[in-house]
Amino acid sequence: MRCGYSDDIDQKDAAMWRGQVASAIRGKRGQQLLKDALAALDAMPEKRLIRDELVTTDGDVCLLGAVGKARGVDDIAKIDPEEHDVLANRFNVASCLIQEIEYINDEYVINPHLETPEKRFERVRKWLVENIATVAAS
């Protein structure tokens, strides 16, 4: 599991982690990543996302792979998806947000191995839309 999440964590630590993830999502850099991710998905000619890898040799991508390609991260295919700090540095966000995005992309459903790449695309896109902050009109 590339997200690095574990069931072996106590409630207090889990609550603190969830708070860090929520803060990273709400923050300026996190929101920019989510907006860029949505734009990258919407620009994809084939609406499908892979799991467990950033980019395949065939050019298929996960959510972070799609953003990396859209942002022109030349070496995105060479980055180990479990190197959360490296990815966080490349995307200018907190490492916990990278892990959360990998979890959402790869593991969020009951049986991720049965989910089609097209269904994964729809589900991940929906998550992005739900987590992009909207500014109320004044």
JSON list of C-alpha atoms in Angstrom, two decimals:
[
{"chain": "A", "resi": 1, "resn": "MET", "atom": "CA", "xyz": [0.00, 0.00, 0.00]},
{"chain": "A", "resi": 2, "resn": "ARG", "atom": "CA", "xyz": [1.83, 3.10, -1.21]},
{"chain": "A", "resi": 3, "resn": "CYS", "atom": "CA", "xyz": [-0.09, 5.57, 0.98]},
{"chain": "A", "resi": 4, "resn": "GLY", "atom": "CA", "xyz": [1.70, 4.21, 4.05]},
{"chain": "A", "resi": 5, "resn": "TYR", "atom": "CA", "xyz": [-1.50, 4.17, 6.11]},
{"chain": "A", "resi": 6, "resn": "SER", "atom": "CA", "xyz": [-1.86, 1.47, 8.75]},
{"chain": "A", "resi": 7, "resn": "ASP", "atom": "CA", "xyz": [-4.65, 0.11, 10.92]},
{"chain": "A", "resi": 8, "resn": "ASP", "atom": "CA", "xyz": [-2.10, -0.11, 13.74]},
{"chain": "A", "resi": 9, "resn": "ILE", "atom": "CA", "xyz": [-2.60, 3.38, 15.19]},
{"chain": "A", "resi": 10, "resn": "ASP", "atom": "CA", "xyz": [-4.27, 4.55, 18.38]},
{"chain": "A", "resi": 11, "resn": "GLN", "atom": "CA", "xyz": [-7.29, 6.85, 18.36]},
{"chain": "A", "resi": 12, "resn": "LYS", "atom": "CA", "xyz": [-5.43, 9.92, 19.61]},
{"chain": "A", "resi": 13, "resn": "ASP", "atom": "CA", "xyz": [-2.76, 9.63, 16.90]},
{"chain": "A", "resi": 14, "resn": "ALA", "atom": "CA", "xyz": [-5.43, 8.96, 14.27]},
{"chain": "A", "resi": 15, "resn": "ALA", "atom": "CA", "xyz": [-7.36, 12.06, 15.32]},
{"chain": "A", "resi": 16, "resn": "MET", "atom": "CA", "xyz": [-4.23, 14.21, 15.17]},
{"chain": "A", "resi": 17, "resn": "TRP", "atom": "CA", "xyz": [-3.38, 12.78, 11.73]},
{"chain": "A", "resi": 18, "resn": "ARG", "atom": "CA", "xyz": [-6.89, 13.49, 10.42]},
{"chain": "A", "resi": 19, "resn": "GLY", "atom": "CA", "xyz": [-6.52, 17.07, 11.69]},
{"chain": "A", "resi": 20, "resn": "GLN", "atom": "CA", "xyz": [-3.23, 17.48, 9.85]},
{"chain": "A", "resi": 21, "resn": "VAL", "atom": "CA", "xyz": [-4.76, 16.10, 6.65]},
{"chain": "A", "resi": 22, "resn": "ALA", "atom": "CA", "xyz": [-7.80, 18.40, 6.95]},
{"chain": "A", "resi": 23, "resn": "SER", "atom": "CA", "xyz": [-5.51, 21.39, 7.50]},
{"chain": "A", "resi": 24, "resn": "ALA", "atom": "CA", "xyz": [-3.38, 20.44, 4.48]},
{"chain": "A", "resi": 25, "resn": "ILE", "atom": "CA", "xyz": [-6.49, 20.11, 2.30]},
{"chain": "A", "resi": 26, "resn": "ARG", "atom": "CA", "xyz": [-7.89, 23.48, 3.43]},
{"chain": "A", "resi": 27, "resn": "GLY", "atom": "CA", "xyz": [-4.59, 25.34, 3.09]},
{"chain": "A", "resi": 28, "resn": "LYS", "atom": "CA", "xyz": [-3.64, 27.50, 0.12]},
{"chain": "A", "resi": 29, "resn": "ARG", "atom": "CA", "xyz": [-1.09, 25.03, -1.27]},
{"chain": "A", "resi": 30, "resn": "GLY", "atom": "CA", "xyz": [-3.41, 22.06, -0.79]},
{"chain": "A", "resi": 31, "resn": "GLN", "atom": "CA", "xyz": [-6.29, 23.85, -2.48]},
{"chain": "A", "resi": 32, "resn": "GLN", "atom": "CA", "xyz": [-4.04, 24.75, -5.41]},
{"chain": "A", "resi": 33, "resn": "LEU", "atom": "CA", "xyz": [-3.03, 21.11, -5.78]},
{"chain": "A", "resi": 34, "resn": "LEU", "atom": "CA", "xyz": [-6.68, 20.00, -5.73]},
{"chain": "A", "resi": 35, "resn": "LYS", "atom": "CA", "xyz": [-7.64, 22.62, -8.32]},
{"chain": "A", "resi": 36, "resn": "ASP", "atom": "CA", "xyz": [-4.72, 21.64, -10.54]},
{"chain": "A", "resi": 37, "resn": "ALA", "atom": "CA", "xyz": [-5.69, 17.99, -10.11]},
{"chain": "A", "resi": 38, "resn": "LEU", "atom": "CA", "xyz": [-9.27, 18.66, -11.18]},
{"chain": "A", "resi": 39, "resn": "ALA", "atom": "CA", "xyz": [-8.07, 20.58, -14.23]},
{"chain": "A", "resi": 40, "resn": "ALA", "atom": "CA", "xyz": [-5.64, 17.76, -15.07]},
{"chain": "A", "resi": 41, "resn": "LEU", "atom": "CA", "xyz": [-8.40, 15.15, -14.83]},
{"chain": "A", "resi": 42, "resn": "ASP", "atom": "CA", "xyz": [-10.79, 17.19, -16.92]},
{"chain": "A", "resi": 43, "resn": "ALA", "atom": "CA", "xyz": [-8.12, 17.58, -19.61]},
{"chain": "A", "resi": 44, "resn": "MET", "atom": "CA", "xyz": [-7.43, 13.84, -19.82]},
{"chain": "A", "resi": 45, "resn": "PRO", "atom": "CA", "xyz": [-8.54, 12.36, -23.15]},
{"chain": "A", "resi": 46, "resn": "GLU", "atom": "CA", "xyz": [-9.25, 8.99, -21.49]},
{"chain": "A", "resi": 47, "resn": "LYS", "atom": "CA", "xyz": [-11.09, 9.37, -18.20]},
{"chain": "A", "resi": 48, "resn": "ARG", "atom": "CA", "xyz": [-9.36, 6.62, -16.23]},
{"chain": "A", "resi": 49, "resn": "LEU", "atom": "CA", "xyz": [-6.94, 6.37, -13.31]},
{"chain": "A", "resi": 50, "resn": "ILE", "atom": "CA", "xyz": [-4.60, 3.58, -12.33]},
{"chain": "A", "resi": 51, "resn": "ARG", "atom": "CA", "xyz": [-3.65, 2.53, -8.80]},
{"chain": "A", "resi": 52, "resn": "ASP", "atom": "CA", "xyz": [-0.33, 1.73, -7.12]},
{"chain": "A", "resi": 53, "resn": "GLU", "atom": "CA", "xyz": [1.86, 3.67, -9.59]},
{"chain": "A", "resi": 54, "resn": "LEU", "atom": "CA", "xyz": [2.27, 7.30, -10.61]},
{"chain": "A", "resi": 55, "resn": "VAL", "atom": "CA", "xyz": [2.72, 6.65, -14.33]},
{"chain": "A", "resi": 56, "resn": "THR", "atom": "CA", "xyz": [2.99, 3.45, -16.35]},
{"chain": "A", "resi": 57, "resn": "THR", "atom": "CA", "xyz": [5.21, 2.91, -19.37]},
{"chain": "A", "resi": 58, "resn": "ASP", "atom": "CA", "xyz": [2.00, 3.09, -21.45]},
{"chain": "A", "resi": 59, "resn": "GLY", "atom": "CA", "xyz": [1.32, 6.57, -20.08]},
{"chain": "A", "resi": 60, "resn": "ASP", "atom": "CA", "xyz": [-1.54, 5.66, -17.74]},
{"chain": "A", "resi": 61, "resn": "VAL", "atom": "CA", "xyz": [-1.60, 7.75, -14.56]},
{"chain": "A", "resi": 62, "resn": "CYS", "atom": "CA", "xyz": [-2.96, 7.94, -11.05]},
{"chain": "A", "resi": 63, "resn": "LEU", "atom": "CA", "xyz": [-4.19, 11.29, -9.73]},
{"chain": "A", "resi": 64, "resn": "LEU", "atom": "CA", "xyz": [-0.72, 12.49, -8.70]},
{"chain": "A", "resi": 65, "resn": "GLY", "atom": "CA", "xyz": [0.72, 11.26, -11.99]},
{"chain": "A", "resi": 66, "resn": "ALA", "atom": "CA", "xyz": [-1.90, 13.28, -13.86]},
{"chain": "A", "resi": 67, "resn": "VAL", "atom": "CA", "xyz": [-1.03, 16.43, -11.91]},
{"chain": "A", "resi": 68, "resn": "GLY", "atom": "CA", "xyz": [2.69, 15.82, -12.33]},
{"chain": "A", "resi": 69, "resn": "LYS", "atom": "CA", "xyz": [2.33, 15.49, -16.08]},
{"chain": "A", "resi": 70, "resn": "ALA", "atom": "CA", "xyz": [0.08, 18.58, -16.25]},
{"chain": "A", "resi": 71, "resn": "ARG", "atom": "CA", "xyz": [2.56, 20.62, -14.20]},
{"chain": "A", "resi": 72, "resn": "GLY", "atom": "CA", "xyz": [5.46, 19.43, -16.34]},
{"chain": "A", "resi": 73, "resn": "VAL", "atom": "CA", "xyz": [7.24, 17.40, -13.66]},
{"chain": "A", "resi": 74, "resn": "ASP", "atom": "CA", "xyz": [9.64, 15.72, -16.07]},
{"chain": "A", "resi": 75, "resn": "ASP", "atom": "CA", "xyz": [10.76, 12.93, -13.78]},
{"chain": "A", "resi": 76, "resn": "ILE", "atom": "CA", "xyz": [7.31, 12.00, -12.41]},
{"chain": "A", "resi": 77, "resn": "ALA", "atom": "CA", "xyz": [7.59, 8.44, -13.78]},
{"chain": "A", "resi": 78, "resn": "LYS", "atom": "CA", "xyz": [10.93, 7.96, -11.99]},
{"chain": "A", "resi": 79, "resn": "ILE", "atom": "CA", "xyz": [9.71, 8.98, -8.53]},
{"chain": "A", "resi": 80, "resn": "ASP", "atom": "CA", "xyz": [8.94, 6.15, -6.12]},
{"chain": "A", "resi": 81, "resn": "PRO", "atom": "CA", "xyz": [5.27, 6.64, -5.13]},
{"chain": "A", "resi": 82, "resn": "GLU", "atom": "CA", "xyz": [6.16, 5.65, -1.56]},
{"chain": "A", "resi": 83, "resn": "GLU", "atom": "CA", "xyz": [8.61, 8.56, -1.26]},
{"chain": "A", "resi": 84, "resn": "HIS", "atom": "CA", "xyz": [6.00, 10.85, 0.25]},
{"chain": "A", "resi": 85, "resn": "ASP", "atom": "CA", "xyz": [8.44, 13.58, 1.23]},
{"chain": "A", "resi": 86, "resn": "VAL", "atom": "CA", "xyz": [9.90, 13.70, -2.29]},
{"chain": "A", "resi": 87, "resn": "LEU", "atom": "CA", "xyz": [6.42, 13.96, -3.80]},
{"chain": "A", "resi": 88, "resn": "ALA", "atom": "CA", "xyz": [5.39, 16.56, -1.22]},
{"chain": "A", "resi": 89, "resn": "ASN", "atom": "CA", "xyz": [8.43, 18.61, -2.18]},
{"chain": "A", "resi": 90, "resn": "ARG", "atom": "CA", "xyz": [7.67, 18.32, -5.92]},
{"chain": "A", "resi": 91, "resn": "PHE", "atom": "CA", "xyz": [4.03, 19.32, -5.41]},
{"chain": "A", "resi": 92, "resn": "ASN", "atom": "CA", "xyz": [4.75, 21.90, -2.68]},
{"chain": "A", "resi": 93, "resn": "VAL", "atom": "CA", "xyz": [2.30, 20.41, -0.17]},
{"chain": "A", "resi": 94, "resn": "ALA", "atom": "CA", "xyz": [2.45, 18.58, 3.14]},
{"chain": "A", "resi": 95, "resn": "SER", "atom": "CA", "xyz": [3.48, 14.95, 3.00]},
{"chain": "A", "resi": 96, "resn": "CYS", "atom": "CA", "xyz": [0.27, 13.91, 4.76]},
{"chain": "A", "resi": 97, "resn": "LEU", "atom": "CA", "xyz": [-1.72, 15.30, 1.80]},
{"chain": "A", "resi": 98, "resn": "ILE", "atom": "CA", "xyz": [0.29, 13.16, -0.62]},
{"chain": "A", "resi": 99, "resn": "GLN", "atom": "CA", "xyz": [-0.51, 10.11, 1.51]},
{"chain": "A", "resi": 100, "resn": "GLU", "atom": "CA", "xyz": [-4.19, 11.01, 1.66]},
{"chain": "A", "resi": 101, "resn": "ILE", "atom": "CA", "xyz": [-4.39, 11.46, -2.11]},
{"chain": "A", "resi": 102, "resn": "GLU", "atom": "CA", "xyz": [-2.69, 8.10, -2.64]},
{"chain": "A", "resi": 103, "resn": "TYR", "atom": "CA", "xyz": [-5.15, 6.53, -0.20]},
{"chain": "A", "resi": 104, "resn": "ILE", "atom": "CA", "xyz": [-8.13, 8.09, -1.97]},
{"chain": "A", "resi": 105, "resn": "ASN", "atom": "CA", "xyz": [-6.79, 7.01, -5.37]},
{"chain": "A", "resi": 106, "resn": "ASP", "atom": "CA", "xyz": [-5.78, 3.47, -4.37]},
{"chain": "A", "resi": 107, "resn": "GLU", "atom": "CA", "xyz": [-7.56, 2.16, -1.29]},
{"chain": "A", "resi": 108, "resn": "TYR", "atom": "CA", "xyz": [-10.68, 4.17, -0.46]},
{"chain": "A", "resi": 109, "resn": "VAL", "atom": "CA", "xyz": [-13.19, 1.59, -1.75]},
{"chain": "A", "resi": 110, "resn": "ILE", "atom": "CA", "xyz": [-14.00, -1.74, -0.11]},
{"chain": "A", "resi": 111, "resn": "ASN", "atom": "CA", "xyz": [-12.29, -3.82, -2.80]},
{"chain": "A", "resi": 112, "resn": "PRO", "atom": "CA", "xyz": [-10.02, -1.60, -4.87]},
{"chain": "A", "resi": 113, "resn": "HIS", "atom": "CA", "xyz": [-8.92, -4.50, -7.06]},
{"chain": "A", "resi": 114, "resn": "LEU", "atom": "CA", "xyz": [-12.44, -4.78, -8.48]},
{"chain": "A", "resi": 115, "resn": "GLU", "atom": "CA", "xyz": [-12.81, -1.07, -9.28]},
{"chain": "A", "resi": 116, "resn": "THR", "atom": "CA", "xyz": [-12.34, -0.21, -12.94]},
{"chain": "A", "resi": 117, "resn": "PRO", "atom": "CA", "xyz": [-9.99, 2.64, -13.89]},
{"chain": "A", "resi": 118, "resn": "GLU", "atom": "CA", "xyz": [-13.03, 4.53, -15.24]},
{"chain": "A", "resi": 119, "resn": "LYS", "atom": "CA", "xyz": [-14.97, 4.18, -11.96]},
{"chain": "A", "resi": 120, "resn": "ARG", "atom": "CA", "xyz": [-11.85, 5.21, -10.05]},
{"chain": "A", "resi": 121, "resn": "PHE", "atom": "CA", "xyz": [-11.65, 8.34, -12.19]},
{"chain": "A", "resi": 122, "resn": "GLU", "atom": "CA", "xyz": [-15.27, 9.23, -11.39]},
{"chain": "A", "resi": 123, "resn": "ARG", "atom": "CA", "xyz": [-14.87, 8.57, -7.66]},
{"chain": "A", "resi": 124, "resn": "VAL", "atom": "CA", "xyz": [-11.59, 10.50, -7.35]},
{"chain": "A", "resi": 125, "resn": "ARG", "atom": "CA", "xyz": [-12.94, 13.42, -9.37]},
{"chain": "A", "resi": 126, "resn": "LYS", "atom": "CA", "xyz": [-15.98, 13.55, -7.07]},
{"chain": "A", "resi": 127, "resn": "TRP", "atom": "CA", "xyz": [-13.66, 13.62, -4.03]},
{"chain": "A", "resi": 128, "resn": "LEU", "atom": "CA", "xyz": [-11.73, 16.52, -5.54]},
{"chain": "A", "resi": 129, "resn": "VAL", "atom": "CA", "xyz": [-14.89, 18.53, -6.20]},
{"chain": "A", "resi": 130, "resn": "GLU", "atom": "CA", "xyz": [-16.09, 17.88, -2.63]},
{"chain": "A", "resi": 131, "resn": "ASN", "atom": "CA", "xyz": [-12.78, 19.06, -1.17]},
{"chain": "A", "resi": 132, "resn": "ILE", "atom": "CA", "xyz": [-12.16, 22.19, -3.22]},
{"chain": "A", "resi": 133, "resn": "ALA", "atom": "CA", "xyz": [-13.21, 25.17, -1.14]},
{"chain": "A", "resi": 134, "resn": "THR", "atom": "CA", "xyz": [-15.73, 27.47, -2.70]},
{"chain": "A", "resi": 135, "resn": "VAL", "atom": "CA", "xyz": [-15.87, 31.14, -1.84]},
{"chain": "A", "resi": 136, "resn": "ALA", "atom": "CA", "xyz": [-19.36, 32.41, -1.16]},
{"chain": "A", "resi": 137, "resn": "ALA", "atom": "CA", "xyz": [-20.37, 35.35, -3.32]},
{"chain": "A", "resi": 138, "resn": "SER", "atom": "CA", "xyz": [-20.55, 38.61, -1.38]}
]
